[in-house]
PDB file of C-alpha atoms in Angstrom:
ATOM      1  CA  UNK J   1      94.291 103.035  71.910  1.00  0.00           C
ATOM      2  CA  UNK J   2      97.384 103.381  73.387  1.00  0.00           C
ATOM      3  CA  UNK J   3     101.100 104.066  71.869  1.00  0.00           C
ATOM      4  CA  UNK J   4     103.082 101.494  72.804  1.00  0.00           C
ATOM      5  CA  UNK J   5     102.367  97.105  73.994  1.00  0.00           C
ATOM      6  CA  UNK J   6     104.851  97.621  77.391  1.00  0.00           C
ATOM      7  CA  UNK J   7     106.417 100.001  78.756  1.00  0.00           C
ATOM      8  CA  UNK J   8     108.990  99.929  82.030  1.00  0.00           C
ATOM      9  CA  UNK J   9     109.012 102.969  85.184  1.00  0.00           C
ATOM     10  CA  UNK J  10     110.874 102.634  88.452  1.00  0.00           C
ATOM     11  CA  UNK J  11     111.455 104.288  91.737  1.00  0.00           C
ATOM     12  CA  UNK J  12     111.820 103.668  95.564  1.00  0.00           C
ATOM     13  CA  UNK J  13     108.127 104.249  96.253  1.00  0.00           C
ATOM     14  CA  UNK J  14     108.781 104.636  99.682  1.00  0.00           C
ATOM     15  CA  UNK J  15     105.811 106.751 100.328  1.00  0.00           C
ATOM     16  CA  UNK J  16     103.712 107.553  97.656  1.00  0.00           C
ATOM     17  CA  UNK J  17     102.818 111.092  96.342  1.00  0.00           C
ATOM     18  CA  UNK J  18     101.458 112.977  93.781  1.00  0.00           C
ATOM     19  CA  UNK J  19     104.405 112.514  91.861  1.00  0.00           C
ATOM     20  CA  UNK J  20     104.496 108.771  92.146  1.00  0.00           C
ATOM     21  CA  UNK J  21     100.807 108.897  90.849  1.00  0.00           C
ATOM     22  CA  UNK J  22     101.583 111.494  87.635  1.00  0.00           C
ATOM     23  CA  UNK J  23     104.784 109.032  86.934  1.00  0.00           C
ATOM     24  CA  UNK J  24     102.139 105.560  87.009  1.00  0.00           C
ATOM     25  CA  UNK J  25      99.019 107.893  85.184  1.00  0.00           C
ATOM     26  CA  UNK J  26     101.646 108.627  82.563  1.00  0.00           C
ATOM     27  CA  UNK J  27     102.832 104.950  82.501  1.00  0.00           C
ATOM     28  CA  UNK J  28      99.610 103.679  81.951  1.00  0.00           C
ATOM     29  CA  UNK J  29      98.276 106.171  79.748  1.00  0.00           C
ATOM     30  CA  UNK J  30     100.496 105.652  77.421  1.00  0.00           C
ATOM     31  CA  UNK J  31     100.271 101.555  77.636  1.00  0.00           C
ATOM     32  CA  UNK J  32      98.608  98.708  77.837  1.00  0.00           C
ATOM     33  CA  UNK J  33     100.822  97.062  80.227  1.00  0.00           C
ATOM     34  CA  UNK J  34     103.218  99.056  82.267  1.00  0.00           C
ATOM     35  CA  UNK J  35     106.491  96.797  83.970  1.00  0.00           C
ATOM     36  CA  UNK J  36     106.971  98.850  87.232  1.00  0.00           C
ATOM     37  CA  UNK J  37     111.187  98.544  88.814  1.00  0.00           C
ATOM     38  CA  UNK J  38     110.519  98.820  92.424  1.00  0.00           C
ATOM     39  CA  UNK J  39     114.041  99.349  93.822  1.00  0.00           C
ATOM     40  CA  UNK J  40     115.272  96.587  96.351  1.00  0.00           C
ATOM     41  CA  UNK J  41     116.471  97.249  99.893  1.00  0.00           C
ATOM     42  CA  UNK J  42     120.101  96.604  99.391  1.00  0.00           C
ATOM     43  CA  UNK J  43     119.689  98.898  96.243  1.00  0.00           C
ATOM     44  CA  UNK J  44     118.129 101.588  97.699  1.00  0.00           C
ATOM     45  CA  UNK J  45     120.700 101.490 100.360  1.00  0.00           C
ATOM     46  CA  UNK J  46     123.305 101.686  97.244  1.00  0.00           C
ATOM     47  CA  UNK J  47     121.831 104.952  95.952  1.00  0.00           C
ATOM     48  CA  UNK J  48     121.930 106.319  99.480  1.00  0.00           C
ATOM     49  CA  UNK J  49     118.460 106.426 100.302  1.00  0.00           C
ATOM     50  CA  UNK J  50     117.287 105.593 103.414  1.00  0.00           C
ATOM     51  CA  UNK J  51     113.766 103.785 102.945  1.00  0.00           C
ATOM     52  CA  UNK J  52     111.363 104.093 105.939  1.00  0.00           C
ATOM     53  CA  UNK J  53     109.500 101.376 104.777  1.00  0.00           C
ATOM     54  CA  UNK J  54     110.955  97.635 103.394  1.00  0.00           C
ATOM     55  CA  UNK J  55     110.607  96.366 100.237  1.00  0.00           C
ATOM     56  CA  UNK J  56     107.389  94.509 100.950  1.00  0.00           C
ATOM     57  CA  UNK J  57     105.389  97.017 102.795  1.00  0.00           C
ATOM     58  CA  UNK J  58     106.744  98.961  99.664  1.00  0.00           C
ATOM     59  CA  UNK J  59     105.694  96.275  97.688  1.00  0.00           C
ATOM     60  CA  UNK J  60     101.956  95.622  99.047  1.00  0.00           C
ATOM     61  CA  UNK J  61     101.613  99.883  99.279  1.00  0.00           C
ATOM     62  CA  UNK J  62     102.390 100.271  95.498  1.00  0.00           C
ATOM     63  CA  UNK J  63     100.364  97.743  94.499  1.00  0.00           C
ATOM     64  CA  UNK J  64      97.319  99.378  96.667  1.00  0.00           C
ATOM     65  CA  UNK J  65      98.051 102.256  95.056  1.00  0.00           C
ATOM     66  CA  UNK J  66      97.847 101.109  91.667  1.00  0.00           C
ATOM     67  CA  UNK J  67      94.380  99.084  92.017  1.00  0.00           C
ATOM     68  CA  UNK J  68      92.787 102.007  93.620  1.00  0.00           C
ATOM     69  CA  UNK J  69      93.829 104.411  91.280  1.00  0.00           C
ATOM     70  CA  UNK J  70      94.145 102.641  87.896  1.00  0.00           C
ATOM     71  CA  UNK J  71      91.483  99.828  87.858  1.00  0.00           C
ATOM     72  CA  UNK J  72      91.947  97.299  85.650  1.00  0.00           C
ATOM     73  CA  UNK J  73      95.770  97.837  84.399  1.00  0.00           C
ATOM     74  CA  UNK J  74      98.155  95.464  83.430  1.00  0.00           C
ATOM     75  CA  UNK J  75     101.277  95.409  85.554  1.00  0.00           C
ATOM     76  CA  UNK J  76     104.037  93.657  86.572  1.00  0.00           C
ATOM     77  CA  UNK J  77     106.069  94.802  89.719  1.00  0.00           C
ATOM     78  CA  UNK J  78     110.058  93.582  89.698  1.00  0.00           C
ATOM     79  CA  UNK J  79     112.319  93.798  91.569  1.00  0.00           C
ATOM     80  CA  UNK J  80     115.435  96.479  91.093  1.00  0.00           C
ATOM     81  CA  UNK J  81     118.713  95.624  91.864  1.00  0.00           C
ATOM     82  CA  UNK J  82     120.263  97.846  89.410  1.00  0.00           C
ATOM     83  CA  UNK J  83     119.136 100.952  87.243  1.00  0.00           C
ATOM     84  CA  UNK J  84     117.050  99.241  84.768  1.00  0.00           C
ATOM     85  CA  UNK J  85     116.128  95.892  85.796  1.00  0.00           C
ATOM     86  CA  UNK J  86     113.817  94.200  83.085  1.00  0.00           C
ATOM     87  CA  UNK J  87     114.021  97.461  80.734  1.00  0.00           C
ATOM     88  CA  UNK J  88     117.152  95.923  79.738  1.00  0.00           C
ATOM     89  CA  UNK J  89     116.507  91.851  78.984  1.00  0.00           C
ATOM     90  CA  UNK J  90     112.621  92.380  78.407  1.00  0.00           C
ATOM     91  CA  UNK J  91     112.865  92.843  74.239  1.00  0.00           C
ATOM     92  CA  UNK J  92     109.538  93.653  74.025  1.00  0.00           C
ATOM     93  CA  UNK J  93     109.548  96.540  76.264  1.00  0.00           C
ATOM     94  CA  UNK J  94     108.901  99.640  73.872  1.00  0.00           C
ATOM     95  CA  UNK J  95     109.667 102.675  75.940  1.00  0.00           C
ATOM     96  CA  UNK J  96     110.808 104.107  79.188  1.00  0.00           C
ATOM     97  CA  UNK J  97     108.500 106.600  81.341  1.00  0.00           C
ATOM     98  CA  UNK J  98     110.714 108.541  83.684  1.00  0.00           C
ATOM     99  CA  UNK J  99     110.558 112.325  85.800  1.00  0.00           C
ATOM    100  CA  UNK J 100     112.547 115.109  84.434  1.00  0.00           C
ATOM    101  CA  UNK J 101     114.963 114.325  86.803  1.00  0.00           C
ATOM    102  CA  UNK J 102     115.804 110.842  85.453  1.00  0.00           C
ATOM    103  CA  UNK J 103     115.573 111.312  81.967  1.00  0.00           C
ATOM    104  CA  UNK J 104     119.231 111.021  80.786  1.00  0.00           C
ATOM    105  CA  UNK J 105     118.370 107.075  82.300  1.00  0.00           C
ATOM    106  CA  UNK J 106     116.943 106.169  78.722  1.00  0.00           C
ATOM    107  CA  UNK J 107     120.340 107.278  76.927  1.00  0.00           C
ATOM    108  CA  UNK J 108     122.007 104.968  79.232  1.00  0.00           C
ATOM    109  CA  UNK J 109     119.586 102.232  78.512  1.00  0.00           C
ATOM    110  CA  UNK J 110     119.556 102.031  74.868  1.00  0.00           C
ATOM    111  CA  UNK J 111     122.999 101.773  75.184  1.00  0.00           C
ATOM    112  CA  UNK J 112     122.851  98.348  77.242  1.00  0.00           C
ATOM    113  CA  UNK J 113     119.839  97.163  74.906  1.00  0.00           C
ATOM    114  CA  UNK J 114     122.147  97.950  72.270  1.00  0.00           C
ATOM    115  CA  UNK J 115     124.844  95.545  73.514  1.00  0.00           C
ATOM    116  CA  UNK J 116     122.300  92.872  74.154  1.00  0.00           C
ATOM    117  CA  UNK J 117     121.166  93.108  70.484  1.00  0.00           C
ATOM    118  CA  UNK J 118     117.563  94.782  71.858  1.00  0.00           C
ATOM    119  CA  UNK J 119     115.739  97.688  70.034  1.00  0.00           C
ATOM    120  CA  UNK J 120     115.949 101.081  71.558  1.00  0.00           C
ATOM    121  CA  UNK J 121     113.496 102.119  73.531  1.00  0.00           C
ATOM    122  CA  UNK J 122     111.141 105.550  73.370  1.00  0.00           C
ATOM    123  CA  UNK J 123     111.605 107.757  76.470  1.00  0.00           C
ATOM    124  CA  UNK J 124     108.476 108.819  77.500  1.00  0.00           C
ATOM    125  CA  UNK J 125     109.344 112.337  80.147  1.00  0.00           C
ATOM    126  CA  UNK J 126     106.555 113.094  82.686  1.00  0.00           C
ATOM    127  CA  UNK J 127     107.726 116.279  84.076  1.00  0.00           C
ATOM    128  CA  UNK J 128     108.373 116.728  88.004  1.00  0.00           C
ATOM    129  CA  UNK J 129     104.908 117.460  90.442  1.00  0.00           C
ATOM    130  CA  UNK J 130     105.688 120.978  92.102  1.00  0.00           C
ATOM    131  CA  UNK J 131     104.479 121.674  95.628  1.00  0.00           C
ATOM    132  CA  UNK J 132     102.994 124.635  96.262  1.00  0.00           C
ATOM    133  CA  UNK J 133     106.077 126.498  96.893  1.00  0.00           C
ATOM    134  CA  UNK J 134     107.157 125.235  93.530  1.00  0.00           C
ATOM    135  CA  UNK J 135     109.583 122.903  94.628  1.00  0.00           C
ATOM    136  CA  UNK J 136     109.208 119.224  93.462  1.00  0.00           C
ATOM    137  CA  UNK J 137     107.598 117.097  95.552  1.00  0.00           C
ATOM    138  CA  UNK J 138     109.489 114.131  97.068  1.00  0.00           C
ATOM    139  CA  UNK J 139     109.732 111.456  99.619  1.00  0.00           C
ATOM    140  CA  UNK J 140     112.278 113.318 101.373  1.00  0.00           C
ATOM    141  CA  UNK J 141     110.182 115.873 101.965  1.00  0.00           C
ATOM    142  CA  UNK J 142     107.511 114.833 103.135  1.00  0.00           C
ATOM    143  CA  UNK J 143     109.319 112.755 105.678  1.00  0.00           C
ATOM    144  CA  UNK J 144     110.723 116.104 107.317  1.00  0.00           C
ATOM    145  CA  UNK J 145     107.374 117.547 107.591  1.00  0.00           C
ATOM    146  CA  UNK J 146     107.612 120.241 104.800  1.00  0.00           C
ATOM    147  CA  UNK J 147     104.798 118.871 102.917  1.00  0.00           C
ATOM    148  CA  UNK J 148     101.848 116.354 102.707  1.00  0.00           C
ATOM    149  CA  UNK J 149     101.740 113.608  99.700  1.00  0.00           C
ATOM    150  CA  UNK J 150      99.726 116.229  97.692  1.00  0.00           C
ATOM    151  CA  UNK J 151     102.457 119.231  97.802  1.00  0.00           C
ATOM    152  CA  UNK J 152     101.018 121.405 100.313  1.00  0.00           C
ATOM    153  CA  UNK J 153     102.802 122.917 102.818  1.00  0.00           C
ATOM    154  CA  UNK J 154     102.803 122.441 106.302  1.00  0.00           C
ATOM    155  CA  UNK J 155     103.721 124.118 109.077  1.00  0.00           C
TER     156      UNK J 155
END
């Protein structure tokens, strides 16, 4: 049985690792249905990352992701043109999973819910996927060829 009815994540998801996959296992374990923000282009752009992929190969990579490693979940992928997306209008969303890195998000977000008359929500902390050199693993990363998706290092 699990904790909560719906629960809300996020990120870029521009190539998924380990982390990605602890942040979703953590999502779902915790939920029946898990509302995942996938940031937009123009947002992403905002934030000043650099996506190498587009929001639909994004899109279509997540969501391969997802079926082949949690079978049978309840989702819903939006859009994210802001911080919180859904987390904020969706009343029935119950808590928000996030890294160690993002946690001080859910402050932020109860404080919106609180001016749209919604509940608070729970924040759920998955902590950060280390690499083998105990550094966290990221997108970034990988992309300059210090590590594969897993967290080893490479040469």
């Amino acid at each position: 049985m699990t904790r909560f009815k719906l629960v809300a994540t996020g990120g870029t998801f521009d190539m998924i690792h380990r982390g990605h996959l602890e942040l979703l296992k953590g999502a779902f374990s915790v939920s029946s249905k898990v509302i995942i923000g996938l940031t937009s282009d123009e947002f992403a752009k905002k934030k000043g990352k650099n996506p190498e992929n587009d929001y639909s190969v994004r899109y279509k990579t997540l969501e391969d992701a997802i079926r082949k490693n949690f079978p049978n979940s309840q989702y819903i992928i939006a859009k994210l043109d802001n911080d919180f997306g859904p987390a904020v209008l969706e009343k029935g969303v119950e808590a928000l999973v996030v890294s160690d890195e993002t946690a001080s998000k859910g402050d932020v977000l109860n404080k919106l819910r609180a001016e749209k008359n919604s509940p608070p929500v729970e924040v759920v902390v998955i902590p950060l996927v280390l690499a083998k050199d105990g550094t966290r693993i990221s997108t970034t990363r990988i992309k300059k060829s210090e590590i594969d998706s897993n967290g080893n290092i490479l040469n």
